[in-house]
PDB file of C-alpha atoms in Angstrom:
ATOM      1  CA  MET A   1       0.000   0.000   0.000  1.00 44.00           C
ATOM      2  CA  LYS A   2       2.830   2.375   0.913  1.00 51.00           C
ATOM      3  CA  ASP A   3       4.488   1.683  -2.417  1.00 67.00           C
ATOM      4  CA  ASN A   4       1.229   2.519  -4.232  1.00 89.00           C
ATOM      5  CA  VAL A   5       0.970   5.874  -2.454  1.00 91.00           C
ATOM      6  CA  GLU A   6       4.585   6.654  -3.252  1.00 92.00           C
ATOM      7  CA  GLU A   7       4.089   5.694  -6.906  1.00 92.00           C
ATOM      8  CA  ARG A   8       0.995   7.905  -7.128  1.00 92.00           C
ATOM      9  CA  ALA A   9       2.939  10.793  -5.591  1.00 94.00           C
ATOM     10  CA  TYR A  10       5.784  10.193  -8.044  1.00 92.00           C
ATOM     11  CA  ARG A  11       3.478  10.195 -11.072  1.00 89.00           C
ATOM     12  CA  SER A  12       1.525  13.177  -9.767  1.00 92.00           C
ATOM     13  CA  ILE A  13       4.678  15.251  -9.333  1.00 93.00           C
ATOM     14  CA  ILE A  14       5.681  14.484 -12.911  1.00 89.00           C
ATOM     15  CA  GLY A  15       2.158  15.470 -13.960  1.00 85.00           C
ATOM     16  CA  LEU A  16       2.464  18.815 -12.173  1.00 89.00           C
ATOM     17  CA  ILE A  17       5.741  19.488 -13.963  1.00 85.00           C
ATOM     18  CA  LEU A  18       4.196  18.555 -17.307  1.00 80.00           C
ATOM     19  CA  SER A  19       1.272  20.882 -16.618  1.00 78.00           C
ATOM     20  CA  GLY A  20       3.660  23.820 -16.387  1.00 80.00           C
ATOM     21  CA  LYS A  21       3.053  24.466 -12.700  1.00 87.00           C
ATOM     22  CA  TYR A  22       6.773  24.150 -12.035  1.00 90.00           C
ATOM     23  CA  ARG A  23       9.519  25.527 -14.225  1.00 87.00           C
ATOM     24  CA  PRO A  24      13.318  25.106 -14.342  1.00 89.00           C
ATOM     25  CA  GLY A  25      14.826  26.728 -11.265  1.00 91.00           C
ATOM     26  CA  ASN A  26      11.699  26.208  -9.148  1.00 93.00           C
ATOM     27  CA  PHE A  27      11.928  24.352  -5.844  1.00 96.00           C
ATOM     28  CA  LEU A  28       9.431  21.566  -5.166  1.00 95.00           C
ATOM     29  CA  LEU A  29       8.576  21.799  -1.481  1.00 93.00           C
ATOM     30  CA  GLU A  30       7.415  18.699   0.375  1.00 94.00           C
ATOM     31  CA  VAL A  31       4.797  20.529   2.445  1.00 94.00           C
ATOM     32  CA  ASP A  32       3.219  22.200  -0.586  1.00 94.00           C
ATOM     33  CA  LEU A  33       3.201  19.008  -2.630  1.00 95.00           C
ATOM     34  CA  ALA A  34       1.753  16.931   0.194  1.00 95.00           C
ATOM     35  CA  SER A  35      -1.078  19.444   0.532  1.00 94.00           C
ATOM     36  CA  GLN A  36      -1.754  19.545  -3.218  1.00 93.00           C
ATOM     37  CA  LEU A  37      -1.728  15.769  -3.559  1.00 93.00           C
ATOM     38  CA  GLY A  38      -3.636  15.024  -0.363  1.00 93.00           C
ATOM     39  CA  VAL A  39      -0.978  12.700   1.062  1.00 93.00           C
ATOM     40  CA  SER A  40       1.524  12.791   3.904  1.00 94.00           C
ATOM     41  CA  ARG A  41       5.033  14.157   3.467  1.00 94.00           C
ATOM     42  CA  THR A  42       6.626  10.690   3.586  1.00 95.00           C
ATOM     43  CA  PRO A  43       5.556   9.441   0.118  1.00 95.00           C
ATOM     44  CA  VAL A  44       6.282  12.890  -1.329  1.00 96.00           C
ATOM     45  CA  SER A  45       9.753  12.859   0.200  1.00 95.00           C
ATOM     46  CA  ARG A  46      10.436   9.397  -1.229  1.00 95.00           C
ATOM     47  CA  ALA A  47       9.094  10.359  -4.651  1.00 95.00           C
ATOM     48  CA  LEU A  48      11.309  13.452  -4.751  1.00 96.00           C
ATOM     49  CA  ALA A  49      14.319  11.413  -3.641  1.00 95.00           C
ATOM     50  CA  ARG A  50      13.608   8.998  -6.477  1.00 92.00           C
ATOM     51  CA  LEU A  51      13.521  11.837  -9.009  1.00 93.00           C
ATOM     52  CA  VAL A  52      16.835  13.131  -7.645  1.00 93.00           C
ATOM     53  CA  THR A  53      18.394   9.673  -7.921  1.00 91.00           C
ATOM     54  CA  GLU A  54      17.093   9.338 -11.479  1.00 86.00           C
ATOM     55  CA  GLY A  55      18.681  12.645 -12.447  1.00 85.00           C
ATOM     56  CA  PHE A  56      15.538  14.668 -13.152  1.00 88.00           C
ATOM     57  CA  LEU A  57      15.810  16.903 -10.069  1.00 93.00           C
ATOM     58  CA  ASN A  58      18.756  18.406  -8.198  1.00 93.00           C
ATOM     59  CA  LYS A  59      18.935  18.893  -4.444  1.00 94.00           C
ATOM     60  CA  LEU A  60      20.526  21.569  -2.284  1.00 93.00           C
ATOM     61  CA  PRO A  61      21.224  21.009   1.422  1.00 89.00           C
ATOM     62  CA  LYS A  62      18.627  22.698   3.659  1.00 85.00           C
ATOM     63  CA  LYS A  63      16.788  24.069   0.611  1.00 89.00           C
ATOM     64  CA  GLY A  64      15.295  21.012  -1.064  1.00 92.00           C
ATOM     65  CA  CYS A  65      14.759  19.690  -4.562  1.00 95.00           C
ATOM     66  CA  TYR A  66      14.597  21.847  -7.652  1.00 95.00           C
ATOM     67  CA  ILE A  67      14.344  21.526 -11.419  1.00 92.00           C
ATOM     68  CA  PRO A  68      17.773  22.211 -12.957  1.00 91.00           C
ATOM     69  CA  LEU A  69      18.160  25.119 -15.330  1.00 89.00           C
ATOM     70  CA  PRO A  70      18.780  23.882 -18.888  1.00 86.00           C
ATOM     71  CA  THR A  71      21.914  25.012 -20.691  1.00 89.00           C
ATOM     72  CA  PRO A  72      23.184  24.346 -24.242  1.00 88.00           C
ATOM     73  CA  GLU A  73      26.361  22.721 -22.891  1.00 91.00           C
ATOM     74  CA  ASP A  74      24.459  20.361 -20.612  1.00 90.00           C
ATOM     75  CA  ALA A  75      21.991  19.474 -23.365  1.00 90.00           C
ATOM     76  CA  ALA A  76      24.793  18.526 -25.768  1.00 92.00           C
ATOM     77  CA  GLN A  77      26.390  16.300 -23.141  1.00 94.00           C
ATOM     78  CA  VAL A  78      23.097  14.707 -22.080  1.00 92.00           C
ATOM     79  CA  PHE A  79      21.966  13.743 -25.569  1.00 94.00           C
ATOM     80  CA  SER A  80      25.389  12.560 -26.742  1.00 96.00           C
ATOM     81  CA  ALA A  81      25.536  10.334 -23.652  1.00 96.00           C
ATOM     82  CA  ARG A  82      22.034   9.034 -24.424  1.00 96.00           C
ATOM     83  CA  GLU A  83      23.092   8.154 -27.951  1.00 97.00           C
ATOM     84  CA  ALA A  84      26.027   6.099 -26.719  1.00 97.00           C
ATOM     85  CA  VAL A  85      24.380   4.357 -23.777  1.00 97.00           C
ATOM     86  CA  GLU A  86      20.912   3.758 -25.221  1.00 98.00           C
ATOM     87  CA  GLY A  87      22.351   2.780 -28.583  1.00 98.00           C
ATOM     88  CA  MET A  88      24.349   0.048 -26.879  1.00 98.00           C
ATOM     89  CA  ALA A  89      21.332  -1.006 -24.829  1.00 98.00           C
ATOM     90  CA  ALA A  90      19.194  -1.330 -27.959  1.00 98.00           C
ATOM     91  CA  ALA A  91      21.843  -3.505 -29.601  1.00 98.00           C
ATOM     92  CA  GLN A  92      21.980  -5.777 -26.561  1.00 98.00           C
ATOM     93  CA  ALA A  93      18.177  -5.895 -26.363  1.00 98.00           C
ATOM     94  CA  ALA A  94      18.044  -7.153 -29.951  1.00 98.00           C
ATOM     95  CA  ILE A  95      20.163 -10.088 -28.801  1.00 98.00           C
ATOM     96  CA  ASN A  96      18.821 -10.724 -25.297  1.00 98.00           C
ATOM     97  CA  ALA A  97      15.164  -9.631 -25.168  1.00 98.00           C
ATOM     98  CA  THR A  98      12.618 -12.363 -24.537  1.00 98.00           C
ATOM     99  CA  ASP A  99       9.665 -12.845 -26.868  1.00 97.00           C
ATOM    100  CA  GLU A 100       7.404 -11.497 -24.105  1.00 97.00           C
ATOM    101  CA  GLU A 101       9.502  -8.342 -23.778  1.00 97.00           C
ATOM    102  CA  ILE A 102       9.397  -7.777 -27.516  1.00 97.00           C
ATOM    103  CA  GLN A 103       5.628  -8.219 -27.488  1.00 96.00           C
ATOM    104  CA  ARG A 104       5.384  -5.647 -24.705  1.00 95.00           C
ATOM    105  CA  LEU A 105       7.487  -3.165 -26.680  1.00 95.00           C
ATOM    106  CA  GLY A 106       5.034  -3.584 -29.546  1.00 93.00           C
ATOM    107  CA  GLU A 107       2.193  -2.633 -27.204  1.00 92.00           C
ATOM    108  CA  PHE A 108       4.040   0.572 -26.342  1.00 90.00           C
ATOM    109  CA  ILE A 109       4.140   1.461 -30.043  1.00 89.00           C
ATOM    110  CA  ARG A 110       0.360   1.275 -30.293  1.00 87.00           C
ATOM    111  CA  ALA A 111       0.003   3.255 -27.058  1.00 88.00           C
ATOM    112  CA  ASP A 112       2.378   5.896 -28.476  1.00 84.00           C
ATOM    113  CA  GLU A 113       0.200   6.418 -31.511  1.00 85.00           C
ATOM    114  CA  ASN A 114      -3.005   6.634 -29.499  1.00 86.00           C
ATOM    115  CA  ALA A 115      -1.565   9.098 -26.962  1.00 85.00           C
ATOM    116  CA  VAL A 116      -0.373  11.417 -29.730  1.00 84.00           C
ATOM    117  CA  ARG A 117      -3.703  11.194 -31.535  1.00 82.00           C
ATOM    118  CA  GLU A 118      -5.606  12.029 -28.338  1.00 82.00           C
ATOM    119  CA  LYS A 119      -2.989  14.604 -27.208  1.00 80.00           C
ATOM    120  CA  GLU A 120      -2.618  12.799 -23.865  1.00 84.00           C
ATOM    121  CA  LYS A 121       0.763  14.202 -22.900  1.00 81.00           C
ATOM    122  CA  GLU A 122       1.007  12.543 -19.480  1.00 82.00           C
ATOM    123  CA  ILE A 123       0.206   9.134 -20.943  1.00 86.00           C
ATOM    124  CA  PHE A 124       2.623   9.795 -23.806  1.00 87.00           C
ATOM    125  CA  ALA A 125       5.405  10.768 -21.371  1.00 86.00           C
ATOM    126  CA  GLU A 126       4.820   7.676 -19.244  1.00 88.00           C
ATOM    127  CA  ASN A 127       4.709   5.430 -22.292  1.00 90.00           C
ATOM    128  CA  ASN A 128       7.935   6.958 -23.603  1.00 91.00           C
ATOM    129  CA  GLU A 129       9.568   6.179 -20.266  1.00 91.00           C
ATOM    130  CA  PHE A 130       8.348   2.577 -20.312  1.00 93.00           C
ATOM    131  CA  PHE A 131       9.532   2.054 -23.898  1.00 96.00           C
ATOM    132  CA  HIS A 132      13.057   3.288 -23.267  1.00 96.00           C
ATOM    133  CA  THR A 133      13.483   1.688 -19.853  1.00 95.00           C
ATOM    134  CA  GLY A 134      11.969  -1.534 -21.218  1.00 97.00           C
ATOM    135  CA  ILE A 135      14.688  -1.687 -23.857  1.00 98.00           C
ATOM    136  CA  ALA A 136      17.340  -0.959 -21.235  1.00 97.00           C
ATOM    137  CA  ARG A 137      16.004  -3.764 -19.037  1.00 97.00           C
ATOM    138  CA  ALA A 138      15.937  -6.172 -21.983  1.00 98.00           C
ATOM    139  CA  SER A 139      19.647  -5.515 -22.578  1.00 98.00           C
ATOM    140  CA  ARG A 140      20.321  -7.788 -19.573  1.00 97.00           C
ATOM    141  CA  ASN A 141      23.073  -5.445 -18.428  1.00 98.00           C
ATOM    142  CA  ALA A 142      22.365  -3.924 -15.017  1.00 96.00           C
ATOM    143  CA  TYR A 143      24.837  -1.092 -15.532  1.00 96.00           C
ATOM    144  CA  LEU A 144      23.418  -0.120 -18.897  1.00 95.00           C
ATOM    145  CA  GLU A 145      19.920  -0.192 -17.404  1.00 95.00           C
ATOM    146  CA  LYS A 146      20.945   2.107 -14.550  1.00 92.00           C
ATOM    147  CA  TRP A 147      22.746   4.571 -16.814  1.00 94.00           C
ATOM    148  CA  CYS A 148      19.915   4.576 -19.357  1.00 94.00           C
ATOM    149  CA  LYS A 149      17.353   5.464 -16.700  1.00 90.00           C
ATOM    150  CA  ASN A 150      19.465   8.265 -15.283  1.00 89.00           C
ATOM    151  CA  ILE A 151      20.331   9.875 -18.603  1.00 91.00           C
ATOM    152  CA  PHE A 152      16.777   9.410 -19.903  1.00 91.00           C
ATOM    153  CA  TRP A 153      15.330  11.393 -17.012  1.00 87.00           C
ATOM    154  CA  ARG A 154      17.963  14.091 -17.283  1.00 87.00           C
ATOM    155  CA  SER A 155      17.096  14.596 -20.939  1.00 90.00           C
ATOM    156  CA  ASN A 156      13.435  15.027 -19.998  1.00 86.00           C
ATOM    157  CA  ILE A 157      14.322  18.420 -18.538  1.00 84.00           C
ATOM    158  CA  TYR A 158      14.731  19.494 -22.152  1.00 85.00           C
ATOM    159  CA  ILE A 159      11.961  17.379 -23.666  1.00 84.00           C
ATOM    160  CA  PHE A 160       9.255  18.563 -21.251  1.00 80.00           C
ATOM    161  CA  TYR A 161      10.124  22.234 -21.717  1.00 77.00           C
ATOM    162  CA  PHE A 162      11.135  22.464 -25.373  1.00 76.00           C
ATOM    163  CA  ASP A 163       8.952  19.921 -27.175  1.00 68.00           C
ATOM    164  CA  SER A 164       5.840  21.712 -28.434  1.00 60.00           C
ATOM    165  CA  PHE A 165       3.772  18.579 -27.770  1.00 61.00           C
ATOM    166  CA  TYR A 166       4.167  19.170 -24.029  1.00 61.00           C
ATOM    167  CA  LYS A 167       3.553  22.921 -24.053  1.00 57.00           C
ATOM    168  CA  THR A 168       0.022  23.516 -22.856  1.00 51.00           C
ATOM    169  CA  GLN A 169      -0.167  26.937 -24.502  1.00 45.00           C
ATOM    170  CA  GLU A 170       0.547  25.560 -27.970  1.00 48.00           C
ATOM    171  CA  LYS A 171      -2.562  24.043 -29.492  1.00 44.00           C
ATOM    172  CA  ASN A 172      -1.020  23.354 -32.890  1.00 44.00           C
ATOM    173  CA  ALA A 173       2.154  21.486 -32.006  1.00 47.00           C
ATOM    174  CA  ILE A 174       4.504  20.312 -34.724  1.00 47.00           C
ATOM    175  CA  GLU A 175       3.821  16.741 -35.807  1.00 56.00           C
ATOM    176  CA  GLN A 176       5.129  14.285 -33.215  1.00 72.00           C
ATOM    177  CA  LEU A 177       7.475  11.836 -34.935  1.00 82.00           C
ATOM    178  CA  THR A 178       8.390   9.775 -31.883  1.00 87.00           C
ATOM    179  CA  PRO A 179       5.923   6.912 -32.630  1.00 90.00           C
ATOM    180  CA  ILE A 180       7.445   6.427 -36.096  1.00 93.00           C
ATOM    181  CA  GLN A 181      10.972   6.431 -34.692  1.00 95.00           C
ATOM    182  CA  HIS A 182      10.036   4.091 -31.854  1.00 95.00           C
ATOM    183  CA  LYS A 183       8.482   1.717 -34.357  1.00 95.00           C
ATOM    184  CA  ALA A 184      11.726   1.588 -36.345  1.00 97.00           C
ATOM    185  CA  ILE A 185      13.682   0.754 -33.171  1.00 98.00           C
ATOM    186  CA  PHE A 186      11.127  -1.876 -32.199  1.00 97.00           C
ATOM    187  CA  GLU A 187      11.218  -3.533 -35.625  1.00 97.00           C
ATOM    188  CA  ALA A 188      15.015  -3.753 -35.500  1.00 98.00           C
ATOM    189  CA  ILE A 189      14.880  -5.394 -32.065  1.00 98.00           C
ATOM    190  CA  GLN A 190      12.094  -7.699 -33.230  1.00 98.00           C
ATOM    191  CA  ALA A 191      14.267  -8.695 -36.213  1.00 98.00           C
ATOM    192  CA  ARG A 192      17.110  -9.486 -33.779  1.00 98.00           C
ATOM    193  CA  ASP A 193      19.384  -7.071 -35.652  1.00 98.00           C
ATOM    194  CA  PRO A 194      21.697  -5.411 -33.074  1.00 98.00           C
ATOM    195  CA  GLN A 195      23.474  -3.134 -35.563  1.00 98.00           C
ATOM    196  CA  LEU A 196      20.208  -1.784 -36.944  1.00 98.00           C
ATOM    197  CA  ALA A 197      18.704  -1.425 -33.463  1.00 98.00           C
ATOM    198  CA  GLU A 198      21.670   0.619 -32.293  1.00 98.00           C
ATOM    199  CA  ARG A 199      21.593   2.800 -35.402  1.00 98.00           C
ATOM    200  CA  LYS A 200      17.858   3.478 -35.130  1.00 98.00           C
ATOM    201  CA  MET A 201      18.139   4.343 -31.438  1.00 98.00           C
ATOM    202  CA  ARG A 202      21.032   6.696 -32.096  1.00 98.00           C
ATOM    203  CA  GLU A 203      19.122   8.345 -34.943  1.00 97.00           C
ATOM    204  CA  HIS A 204      16.056   8.779 -32.745  1.00 95.00           C
ATOM    205  CA  ILE A 205      17.977  10.497 -29.954  1.00 95.00           C
ATOM    206  CA  SER A 206      20.032  12.614 -32.351  1.00 95.00           C
ATOM    207  CA  ARG A 207      16.902  13.801 -34.171  1.00 92.00           C
ATOM    208  CA  THR A 208      15.245  14.630 -30.855  1.00 91.00           C
ATOM    209  CA  TYR A 209      18.228  16.756 -29.834  1.00 91.00           C
ATOM    210  CA  ASN A 210      18.442  18.504 -33.186  1.00 90.00           C
ATOM    211  CA  PHE A 211      14.708  19.219 -33.209  1.00 84.00           C
ATOM    212  CA  LEU A 212      14.560  20.533 -29.653  1.00 82.00           C
ATOM    213  CA  LEU A 213      17.809  22.443 -29.344  1.00 77.00           C
ATOM    214  CA  LEU A 214      19.035  23.277 -32.815  1.00 74.00           C
ATOM    215  CA  GLY A 215      15.717  23.970 -34.543  1.00 59.00           C
TER     216      GLY A 215
END
C-alpha cells in the first residue's frame, strides 16, 4: 500500500511538472506538494528522492529539490551520452530480449500512436519512459539499465520544456514523430538485428536533440 501511495505521488509530481506548474529553477517543497496531492510528506519525500536519484531533479542542502536550469552545454552532453548508452542497450536488447519483452514493446508502439492522436501528454510521457526503460532492461546489463534510466530522465528536462507537444499553450504542435521512430527501433529489435537497433536508437535520440535544441 505504501508503495502505491509513493508511486501515485511520483506520477503526480511528474504530472504537475508537465502541466507547467513548475519551471526550471523552481523548488518543489514537500509541504506544498503533500497538501496539493492530499498525502503525507513521507511518500512525497520518497518520490522526490527517487527523481533526484534518477537525475531529473537536483537537491541543495537545507533548501530542497529543484528543477535544474537547462543550458546548451548540458543538453549537448546529455543527448550525446544518451546516444552512446541507449544505442548500446538497444543492440543488446536485440540479442537478449525475450519474446514477451518484444511483445510488450510492440504494445508501447500502439500506445504511443493513441496518446499522440488524443494529445494525452502525461500518458505519452509515461509510455515513452516505459519504452526506453523496457529496452534498457531487456539488454540484460544492469549497468546499462541504470545509466539509461538516469540519462533518460535528465534529458526530460529538455523534452518537457522544449517539445511543443508538451507545451500547454501551444494548441497546434509540430507533428510528433516519436511513434514512427520508436516503431523503427522496435522492428530492429524484433528482427534481432543489433546493428540496426543501435543505429535506429542513435538516430532517434540525435533527431530529438536537433529538433529541440538546434531547430
